[in-house]
Amino acid sequence: MLIAILLFVLGAQLAHWTWVFFAPASAPSTSTRDATADLAIAARLFGGTAISRETSTAANTSGLKLKGVVAPTPGTAASAIFNTGSGRDIAVFVDQEVQPGVKLVEVLPDAVTVSRAGVRERIELEARKGKGSGRAVTDARGLAPQFKLNVASSGNTYSLSRKELDDTLKDPQQYNLLGRISPNAVGGVKIEAAPPGSLSAKLGLQPGDLIKKVNGQVVLSPADLALLYQRFGTVSSIQAEVQRGTSTVQLTYAIQP
């Protein structure tokens, strides 16, 4: 939701996404759905915080597809977004059921673990499964798909609408067009992928860019971006310091209502 929504807007998604929160007993309220959507966005945009992977899991036999994850960060519970094959994507918190008899027990940066009758199953993030060919995805006309956000730019200054971004992030299909980030060993957040038409590309980010500071604050990990995202709703300007090769690039984002 990258500079995370900041760049990504500043998202977080690049995670506010309109999924229905799974509630076995009753339909969720609008406020519950909104809260769940926010968790979701933050996941894709910021990558979350790494969690221990020391668990024995079986192959995924539940038929579930993992569309997004929100690893825990300060003040945020772990959750995941699934497609069960029966319609809309759903968001589920750890220790709650994804389906009758199937409970979410662990959230990782690129996978989750669910438990069915005491047997653990690992489910990989769909976006991870699809990567590897290195080929850009195109539509029927041979054009790269576009993240649905109008971004005006002049040099390294970009202008976008907060409302338009929020509206776009209500469409789960847009989560595949955010770009990809990862923690950097020596601090900062690295842009791993910024395909043409993606939100990251529209915000002036390039593969290999390293986000070092946002509004003067040092960024050490995707979790830091997630925390900064919480303040997004109150700011009208975002300054990002990005290391691009041996140069330092200053990117400015003007956030309109």
PDB file of C-alpha atoms in Angstrom:
ATOM      1  CA  MET A   1       0.000   0.000   0.000  1.00  0.00           C
ATOM      2  CA  LEU A   2       6.617   2.068  -1.099  1.00  0.00           C
ATOM      3  CA  ILE A   3       8.280   4.466   0.266  1.00  0.00           C
ATOM      4  CA  ALA A   4       5.759   2.590   1.079  1.00  0.00           C
ATOM      5  CA  ILE A   5       3.087   4.359   0.511  1.00  0.00           C
ATOM      6  CA  LEU A   6       4.904   6.671   1.329  1.00  0.00           C
ATOM      7  CA  LEU A   7       5.969   5.882  -1.458  1.00  0.00           C
ATOM      8  CA  PHE A   8       3.502   3.498  -1.713  1.00  0.00           C
ATOM      9  CA  VAL A   9       1.609   5.347  -0.154  1.00  0.00           C
ATOM     10  CA  LEU A  10       1.917   5.240   1.378  1.00  0.00           C
ATOM     11  CA  GLY A  11      -0.330   2.200   1.516  1.00  0.00           C
ATOM     12  CA  ALA A  12      -0.425  -0.450   3.623  1.00  0.00           C
ATOM     13  CA  GLN A  13      -0.841  -1.438   1.446  1.00  0.00           C
ATOM     14  CA  LEU A  14      -0.381  -0.110  -0.053  1.00  0.00           C
ATOM     15  CA  ALA A  15      -2.531  -2.194   2.788  1.00  0.00           C
ATOM     16  CA  HIS A  16      -5.939  -0.997   3.158  1.00  0.00           C
ATOM     17  CA  TRP A  17      -7.786  -3.301   1.263  1.00  0.00           C
ATOM     18  CA  THR A  18     -11.491  -4.145   1.170  1.00  0.00           C
ATOM     19  CA  TRP A  19     -11.692  -7.692   2.185  1.00  0.00           C
ATOM     20  CA  VAL A  20     -14.438  -9.150   4.267  1.00  0.00           C
ATOM     21  CA  PHE A  21     -13.168 -10.180   7.665  1.00  0.00           C
ATOM     22  CA  PHE A  22     -14.090 -13.798   8.252  1.00  0.00           C
ATOM     23  CA  ALA A  23     -16.624 -14.126  11.058  1.00  0.00           C
ATOM     24  CA  PRO A  24     -18.292 -17.557  11.439  1.00  0.00           C
ATOM     25  CA  ALA A  25     -21.155 -16.310  13.581  1.00  0.00           C
ATOM     26  CA  SER A  26     -22.216 -13.112  11.861  1.00  0.00           C
ATOM     27  CA  ALA A  27     -21.444 -10.733   9.034  1.00  0.00           C
ATOM     28  CA  PRO A  28     -18.761  -8.151   9.849  1.00  0.00           C
ATOM     29  CA  SER A  29     -19.564  -4.491  10.321  1.00  0.00           C
ATOM     30  CA  THR A  30     -18.235  -1.783   8.028  1.00  0.00           C
ATOM     31  CA  SER A  31     -15.745  -0.656  10.677  1.00  0.00           C
ATOM     32  CA  THR A  32     -14.401  -4.206  11.009  1.00  0.00           C
ATOM     33  CA  ARG A  33     -13.946  -4.486   7.271  1.00  0.00           C
ATOM     34  CA  ASP A  34     -12.134  -1.159   7.142  1.00  0.00           C
ATOM     35  CA  ALA A  35      -9.760  -2.129   9.947  1.00  0.00           C
ATOM     36  CA  THR A  36      -9.011  -5.421   8.247  1.00  0.00           C
ATOM     37  CA  ALA A  37      -8.381  -3.693   4.966  1.00  0.00           C
ATOM     38  CA  ASP A  38      -5.856  -1.390   6.574  1.00  0.00           C
ATOM     39  CA  LEU A  39      -3.956  -4.370   7.955  1.00  0.00           C
ATOM     40  CA  ALA A  40      -3.945  -5.924   4.572  1.00  0.00           C
ATOM     41  CA  ILE A  41      -2.429  -3.044   2.768  1.00  0.00           C
ATOM     42  CA  ALA A  42       0.277  -2.627   5.184  1.00  0.00           C
ATOM     43  CA  ALA A  43       1.306  -6.099   4.485  1.00  0.00           C
ATOM     44  CA  ARG A  44       2.005  -5.922   0.822  1.00  0.00           C
ATOM     45  CA  LEU A  45       3.608  -2.590   1.019  1.00  0.00           C
ATOM     46  CA  PHE A  46       5.829  -3.049   3.873  1.00  0.00           C
ATOM     47  CA  GLY A  47       6.634  -6.693   4.040  1.00  0.00           C
ATOM     48  CA  GLY A  48       6.129  -6.805   7.789  1.00  0.00           C
ATOM     49  CA  THR A  49       8.503  -8.213  10.354  1.00  0.00           C
ATOM     50  CA  ALA A  50      10.199 -11.568   9.854  1.00  0.00           C
ATOM     51  CA  ILE A  51       8.888 -14.367  12.023  1.00  0.00           C
ATOM     52  CA  SER A  52      10.523 -17.662  12.956  1.00  0.00           C
ATOM     53  CA  ARG A  53      10.184 -20.231  10.198  1.00  0.00           C
ATOM     54  CA  GLU A  54      11.113 -23.177  12.391  1.00  0.00           C
ATOM     55  CA  THR A  55       7.965 -25.209  11.917  1.00  0.00           C
ATOM     56  CA  SER A  56       7.206 -28.554  10.373  1.00  0.00           C
ATOM     57  CA  THR A  57       4.475 -28.201   7.776  1.00  0.00           C
ATOM     58  CA  ALA A  58       2.787 -30.390   5.230  1.00  0.00           C
ATOM     59  CA  ALA A  59       2.024 -29.517   1.629  1.00  0.00           C
ATOM     60  CA  ASN A  60      -1.001 -27.301   1.133  1.00  0.00           C
ATOM     61  CA  THR A  61      -4.042 -29.506   0.668  1.00  0.00           C
ATOM     62  CA  SER A  62      -6.664 -27.028   1.831  1.00  0.00           C
ATOM     63  CA  GLY A  63      -7.220 -25.444  -1.583  1.00  0.00           C
ATOM     64  CA  LEU A  64      -6.634 -21.995  -0.116  1.00  0.00           C
ATOM     65  CA  LYS A  65      -4.781 -19.286  -2.012  1.00  0.00           C
ATOM     66  CA  LEU A  66      -2.731 -16.764  -0.031  1.00  0.00           C
ATOM     67  CA  LYS A  67      -3.112 -13.290  -1.560  1.00  0.00           C
ATOM     68  CA  GLY A  68      -1.377 -11.136   1.064  1.00  0.00           C
ATOM     69  CA  VAL A  69       0.150 -11.135   4.550  1.00  0.00           C
ATOM     70  CA  VAL A  70       0.460  -8.660   7.391  1.00  0.00           C
ATOM     71  CA  ALA A  71       3.270  -9.710   9.683  1.00  0.00           C
ATOM     72  CA  PRO A  72       3.171  -8.254  13.186  1.00  0.00           C
ATOM     73  CA  THR A  73       4.624  -4.812  13.783  1.00  0.00           C
ATOM     74  CA  PRO A  74       4.243  -2.704  16.949  1.00  0.00           C
ATOM     75  CA  GLY A  75       0.520  -2.275  17.532  1.00  0.00           C
ATOM     76  CA  THR A  76      -0.498  -4.494  14.618  1.00  0.00           C
ATOM     77  CA  ALA A  77      -1.639  -8.119  14.878  1.00  0.00           C
ATOM     78  CA  ALA A  78      -0.594 -10.656  12.257  1.00  0.00           C
ATOM     79  CA  SER A  79      -3.193 -11.462   9.637  1.00  0.00           C
ATOM     80  CA  ALA A  80      -3.466 -12.854   6.132  1.00  0.00           C
ATOM     81  CA  ILE A  81      -5.687 -12.452   3.084  1.00  0.00           C
ATOM     82  CA  PHE A  82      -7.013 -15.640   1.512  1.00  0.00           C
ATOM     83  CA  ASN A  83      -9.074 -16.678  -1.464  1.00  0.00           C
ATOM     84  CA  THR A  84     -11.104 -19.769  -0.675  1.00  0.00           C
ATOM     85  CA  GLY A  85     -12.398 -20.234  -4.195  1.00  0.00           C
ATOM     86  CA  SER A  86     -15.902 -19.161  -3.239  1.00  0.00           C
ATOM     87  CA  GLY A  87     -15.852 -15.488  -4.164  1.00  0.00           C
ATOM     88  CA  ARG A  88     -14.310 -12.471  -2.440  1.00  0.00           C
ATOM     89  CA  ASP A  89     -10.988 -12.537  -0.643  1.00  0.00           C
ATOM     90  CA  ILE A  90     -11.169 -12.690   3.143  1.00  0.00           C
ATOM     91  CA  ALA A  91      -8.841 -11.400   5.857  1.00  0.00           C
ATOM     92  CA  VAL A  92      -8.108 -13.587   8.885  1.00  0.00           C
ATOM     93  CA  PHE A  93      -6.145 -12.934  12.072  1.00  0.00           C
ATOM     94  CA  VAL A  94      -3.853 -15.500  13.697  1.00  0.00           C
ATOM     95  CA  ASP A  95      -5.736 -18.073  15.815  1.00  0.00           C
ATOM     96  CA  GLN A  96      -8.943 -17.579  13.850  1.00  0.00           C
ATOM     97  CA  GLU A  97     -10.491 -19.967  11.326  1.00  0.00           C
ATOM     98  CA  VAL A  98     -10.009 -19.538   7.599  1.00  0.00           C
ATOM     99  CA  GLN A  99     -12.522 -22.298   6.921  1.00  0.00           C
ATOM    100  CA  PRO A 100     -14.385 -24.613   9.296  1.00  0.00           C
ATOM    101  CA  GLY A 101     -11.678 -26.747  10.898  1.00  0.00           C
ATOM    102  CA  VAL A 102      -8.795 -24.788   9.353  1.00  0.00           C
ATOM    103  CA  LYS A 103      -7.080 -22.282  11.659  1.00  0.00           C
ATOM    104  CA  LEU A 104      -4.401 -19.699  10.827  1.00  0.00           C
ATOM    105  CA  VAL A 105      -1.533 -20.328  13.262  1.00  0.00           C
ATOM    106  CA  GLU A 106       1.462 -18.431  11.844  1.00  0.00           C
ATOM    107  CA  VAL A 107       2.166 -15.553   9.456  1.00  0.00           C
ATOM    108  CA  LEU A 108       5.507 -15.251   7.654  1.00  0.00           C
ATOM    109  CA  PRO A 109       6.706 -12.558   5.230  1.00  0.00           C
ATOM    110  CA  ASP A 110       5.973 -14.777   2.215  1.00  0.00           C
ATOM    111  CA  ALA A 111       3.812 -17.625   3.551  1.00  0.00           C
ATOM    112  CA  VAL A 112       1.479 -18.726   6.335  1.00  0.00           C
ATOM    113  CA  THR A 113       0.919 -21.883   8.335  1.00  0.00           C
ATOM    114  CA  VAL A 114      -2.577 -23.238   8.915  1.00  0.00           C
ATOM    115  CA  SER A 115      -3.647 -26.154  11.077  1.00  0.00           C
ATOM    116  CA  ARG A 116      -6.207 -28.767  10.027  1.00  0.00           C
ATOM    117  CA  ALA A 117      -7.032 -31.431  12.610  1.00  0.00           C
ATOM    118  CA  GLY A 118      -3.650 -30.863  14.234  1.00  0.00           C
ATOM    119  CA  VAL A 119      -1.742 -31.186  10.948  1.00  0.00           C
ATOM    120  CA  ARG A 120       0.142 -28.062   9.882  1.00  0.00           C
ATOM    121  CA  GLU A 121       0.170 -26.914   6.269  1.00  0.00           C
ATOM    122  CA  ARG A 122       2.322 -24.191   4.738  1.00  0.00           C
ATOM    123  CA  ILE A 123       0.710 -21.976   2.103  1.00  0.00           C
ATOM    124  CA  GLU A 124       2.964 -19.833  -0.073  1.00  0.00           C
ATOM    125  CA  LEU A 125       2.101 -16.298  -1.138  1.00  0.00           C
ATOM    126  CA  GLU A 126       0.625 -16.420  -4.641  1.00  0.00           C
ATOM    127  CA  ALA A 127       2.770 -13.477  -5.776  1.00  0.00           C
ATOM    128  CA  ARG A 128       5.903 -15.433  -4.807  1.00  0.00           C
ATOM    129  CA  LYS A 129       4.788 -18.468  -6.774  1.00  0.00           C
ATOM    130  CA  GLY A 130       4.378 -16.376  -9.869  1.00  0.00           C
ATOM    131  CA  LYS A 131       7.799 -14.771  -9.805  1.00  0.00           C
ATOM    132  CA  GLY A 132      10.848 -16.336 -11.328  1.00  0.00           C
ATOM    133  CA  SER A 133      10.417 -16.046 -15.070  1.00  0.00           C
ATOM    134  CA  GLY A 134      11.503 -12.400 -14.994  1.00  0.00           C
ATOM    135  CA  ARG A 135       9.031 -11.658 -17.777  1.00  0.00           C
ATOM    136  CA  ALA A 136       6.753  -8.667 -17.491  1.00  0.00           C
ATOM    137  CA  VAL A 137       3.041  -9.434 -17.320  1.00  0.00           C
ATOM    138  CA  THR A 138       0.977  -7.878 -20.102  1.00  0.00           C
ATOM    139  CA  ASP A 139      -2.684  -7.703 -21.032  1.00  0.00           C
ATOM    140  CA  ALA A 140      -4.314  -8.997 -24.212  1.00  0.00           C
ATOM    141  CA  ARG A 141      -3.029  -5.969 -26.126  1.00  0.00           C
ATOM    142  CA  GLY A 142       0.542  -6.592 -25.038  1.00  0.00           C
ATOM    143  CA  LEU A 143       0.507  -3.625 -22.654  1.00  0.00           C
ATOM    144  CA  ALA A 144       1.733  -3.739 -19.069  1.00  0.00           C
ATOM    145  CA  PRO A 145      -1.170  -3.490 -16.583  1.00  0.00           C
ATOM    146  CA  GLN A 146      -1.441  -0.151 -14.807  1.00  0.00           C
ATOM    147  CA  PHE A 147      -2.006   0.585 -11.132  1.00  0.00           C
ATOM    148  CA  LYS A 148      -5.124   2.761 -11.187  1.00  0.00           C
ATOM    149  CA  LEU A 149      -3.744   5.966  -9.730  1.00  0.00           C
ATOM    150  CA  ASN A 150      -3.133   9.247 -11.514  1.00  0.00           C
ATOM    151  CA  VAL A 151       0.265  10.588 -10.512  1.00  0.00           C
ATOM    152  CA  ALA A 152       1.487  13.926 -11.862  1.00  0.00           C
ATOM    153  CA  SER A 153       5.241  14.371 -11.908  1.00  0.00           C
ATOM    154  CA  SER A 154       7.813  17.048 -12.579  1.00  0.00           C
ATOM    155  CA  GLY A 155      11.382  15.932 -12.138  1.00  0.00           C
ATOM    156  CA  ASN A 156      11.557  14.207  -8.767  1.00  0.00           C
ATOM    157  CA  THR A 157       8.331  15.761  -7.469  1.00  0.00           C
ATOM    158  CA  TYR A 158       5.110  13.746  -7.581  1.00  0.00           C
ATOM    159  CA  SER A 159       1.508  14.638  -6.793  1.00  0.00           C
ATOM    160  CA  LEU A 160      -1.317  12.215  -6.038  1.00  0.00           C
ATOM    161  CA  SER A 161      -4.746  12.042  -4.443  1.00  0.00           C
ATOM    162  CA  ARG A 162      -5.142  10.315  -1.080  1.00  0.00           C
ATOM    163  CA  LYS A 163      -8.806   9.517  -1.828  1.00  0.00           C
ATOM    164  CA  GLU A 164      -8.043   8.087  -5.254  1.00  0.00           C
ATOM    165  CA  LEU A 165      -5.339   5.897  -3.760  1.00  0.00           C
ATOM    166  CA  ASP A 166      -7.640   4.644  -1.018  1.00  0.00           C
ATOM    167  CA  ASP A 167     -10.373   3.901  -3.560  1.00  0.00           C
ATOM    168  CA  THR A 168      -7.947   2.005  -5.790  1.00  0.00           C
ATOM    169  CA  LEU A 169      -6.728  -0.098  -2.891  1.00  0.00           C
ATOM    170  CA  LYS A 170     -10.269  -1.342  -2.360  1.00  0.00           C
ATOM    171  CA  ASP A 171      -9.727  -3.512  -5.424  1.00  0.00           C
ATOM    172  CA  PRO A 172      -7.767  -6.679  -4.489  1.00  0.00           C
ATOM    173  CA  GLN A 173      -6.638  -6.980  -8.119  1.00  0.00           C
ATOM    174  CA  GLN A 174      -4.504  -3.875  -7.630  1.00  0.00           C
ATOM    175  CA  TYR A 175      -2.311  -5.546  -5.019  1.00  0.00           C
ATOM    176  CA  ASN A 176      -0.411  -7.327  -7.729  1.00  0.00           C
ATOM    177  CA  LEU A 177       0.600  -3.943  -9.136  1.00  0.00           C
ATOM    178  CA  LEU A 178       2.318  -2.435  -6.113  1.00  0.00           C
ATOM    179  CA  GLY A 179       5.902  -3.542  -6.648  1.00  0.00           C
ATOM    180  CA  ARG A 180       8.040  -5.478  -4.171  1.00  0.00           C
ATOM    181  CA  ILE A 181      10.340  -4.447  -1.314  1.00  0.00           C
ATOM    182  CA  SER A 182      12.668  -6.242   1.082  1.00  0.00           C
ATOM    183  CA  PRO A 183      14.815  -5.432   4.138  1.00  0.00           C
ATOM    184  CA  ASN A 184      18.421  -4.441   3.431  1.00  0.00           C
ATOM    185  CA  ALA A 185      21.209  -6.083   5.432  1.00  0.00           C
ATOM    186  CA  VAL A 186      22.827  -2.765   6.370  1.00  0.00           C
ATOM    187  CA  GLY A 187      19.620  -0.798   6.905  1.00  0.00           C
ATOM    188  CA  GLY A 188      17.034   0.755   4.675  1.00  0.00           C
ATOM    189  CA  VAL A 189      14.416  -0.865   2.479  1.00  0.00           C
ATOM    190  CA  LYS A 190      15.303  -2.118  -0.985  1.00  0.00           C
ATOM    191  CA  ILE A 191      13.033  -1.918  -4.000  1.00  0.00           C
ATOM    192  CA  GLU A 192      13.177  -5.420  -5.456  1.00  0.00           C
ATOM    193  CA  ALA A 193      10.715  -4.865  -8.279  1.00  0.00           C
ATOM    194  CA  ALA A 194       9.043  -1.836  -9.839  1.00  0.00           C
ATOM    195  CA  PRO A 195       7.440  -3.080 -13.077  1.00  0.00           C
ATOM    196  CA  PRO A 196       6.183  -0.522 -15.616  1.00  0.00           C
ATOM    197  CA  GLY A 197       2.726   0.653 -14.583  1.00  0.00           C
ATOM    198  CA  SER A 198       3.125  -0.448 -10.962  1.00  0.00           C
ATOM    199  CA  LEU A 199       2.539   1.932  -8.068  1.00  0.00           C
ATOM    200  CA  SER A 200       6.227   1.904  -7.223  1.00  0.00           C
ATOM    201  CA  ALA A 201       7.147   2.884 -10.786  1.00  0.00           C
ATOM    202  CA  LYS A 202       4.550   5.660 -10.840  1.00  0.00           C
ATOM    203  CA  LEU A 203       6.087   7.009  -7.647  1.00  0.00           C
ATOM    204  CA  GLY A 204       9.517   7.251  -9.260  1.00  0.00           C
ATOM    205  CA  LEU A 205      11.079   4.171  -7.682  1.00  0.00           C
ATOM    206  CA  GLN A 206      13.407   1.848  -9.555  1.00  0.00           C
ATOM    207  CA  PRO A 207      14.620  -1.709  -8.896  1.00  0.00           C
ATOM    208  CA  GLY A 208      17.685  -1.536  -6.668  1.00  0.00           C
ATOM    209  CA  ASP A 209      16.689   1.757  -5.019  1.00  0.00           C
ATOM    210  CA  LEU A 210      17.334   1.843  -1.282  1.00  0.00           C
ATOM    211  CA  ILE A 211      14.966   3.934   0.835  1.00  0.00           C
ATOM    212  CA  LYS A 212      17.116   5.462   3.585  1.00  0.00           C
ATOM    213  CA  LYS A 213      14.996   8.228   5.135  1.00  0.00           C
ATOM    214  CA  VAL A 214      11.428   9.464   5.036  1.00  0.00           C
ATOM    215  CA  ASN A 215      10.684  13.005   6.205  1.00  0.00           C
ATOM    216  CA  GLY A 216      14.089  13.047   7.860  1.00  0.00           C
ATOM    217  CA  GLN A 217      13.538   9.832   9.826  1.00  0.00           C
ATOM    218  CA  VAL A 218      15.920   6.932   9.261  1.00  0.00           C
ATOM    219  CA  VAL A 219      14.299   3.816   7.809  1.00  0.00           C
ATOM    220  CA  LEU A 220      15.881   0.580   8.988  1.00  0.00           C
ATOM    221  CA  SER A 221      13.285  -1.981   7.901  1.00  0.00           C
ATOM    222  CA  PRO A 222       9.871  -2.447   6.252  1.00  0.00           C
ATOM    223  CA  ALA A 223       8.413  -2.311   9.768  1.00  0.00           C
ATOM    224  CA  ASP A 224       9.603   1.303  10.042  1.00  0.00           C
ATOM    225  CA  LEU A 225       7.721   2.123   6.856  1.00  0.00           C
ATOM    226  CA  ALA A 226       4.617   0.518   8.313  1.00  0.00           C
ATOM    227  CA  LEU A 227       4.844   2.767  11.357  1.00  0.00           C
ATOM    228  CA  LEU A 228       5.349   5.819   9.174  1.00  0.00           C
ATOM    229  CA  TYR A 229       2.285   4.829   7.194  1.00  0.00           C
ATOM    230  CA  GLN A 230       0.151   5.299  10.269  1.00  0.00           C
ATOM    231  CA  ARG A 231       0.922   9.015  10.058  1.00  0.00           C
ATOM    232  CA  PHE A 232       0.105   9.281   6.373  1.00  0.00           C
ATOM    233  CA  GLY A 233      -3.399  10.552   6.922  1.00  0.00           C
ATOM    234  CA  THR A 234      -2.167  13.746   8.571  1.00  0.00           C
ATOM    235  CA  VAL A 235       0.575  14.890   6.212  1.00  0.00           C
ATOM    236  CA  SER A 236       0.431  16.704   2.887  1.00  0.00           C
ATOM    237  CA  SER A 237       4.070  16.319   1.865  1.00  0.00           C
ATOM    238  CA  ILE A 238       6.487  13.409   2.012  1.00  0.00           C
ATOM    239  CA  GLN A 239      10.231  13.675   1.437  1.00  0.00           C
ATOM    240  CA  ALA A 240      12.082  10.448   0.685  1.00  0.00           C
ATOM    241  CA  GLU A 241      15.846  10.032   0.581  1.00  0.00           C
ATOM    242  CA  VAL A 242      16.723   7.214  -1.802  1.00  0.00           C
ATOM    243  CA  GLN A 243      20.130   5.758  -2.573  1.00  0.00           C
ATOM    244  CA  ARG A 244      20.306   4.922  -6.274  1.00  0.00           C
ATOM    245  CA  GLY A 245      23.615   3.312  -7.089  1.00  0.00           C
ATOM    246  CA  THR A 246      26.275   5.692  -5.809  1.00  0.00           C
ATOM    247  CA  SER A 247      23.947   8.719  -5.861  1.00  0.00           C
ATOM    248  CA  THR A 248      21.411  10.046  -3.379  1.00  0.00           C
ATOM    249  CA  VAL A 249      18.055  11.025  -4.864  1.00  0.00           C
ATOM    250  CA  GLN A 250      15.463  13.180  -3.095  1.00  0.00           C
ATOM    251  CA  LEU A 251      11.871  12.328  -4.015  1.00  0.00           C
ATOM    252  CA  THR A 252       9.024  14.637  -2.991  1.00  0.00           C
ATOM    253  CA  TYR A 253       5.358  13.606  -2.816  1.00  0.00           C
ATOM    254  CA  ALA A 254       2.554  16.161  -2.581  1.00  0.00           C
ATOM    255  CA  ILE A 255      -0.503  14.440  -1.112  1.00  0.00           C
ATOM    256  CA  GLN A 256      -3.812  15.947  -2.195  1.00  0.00           C
ATOM    257  CA  PRO A 257      -7.154  15.222  -0.462  1.00  0.00           C
TER     258      PRO A 257
END
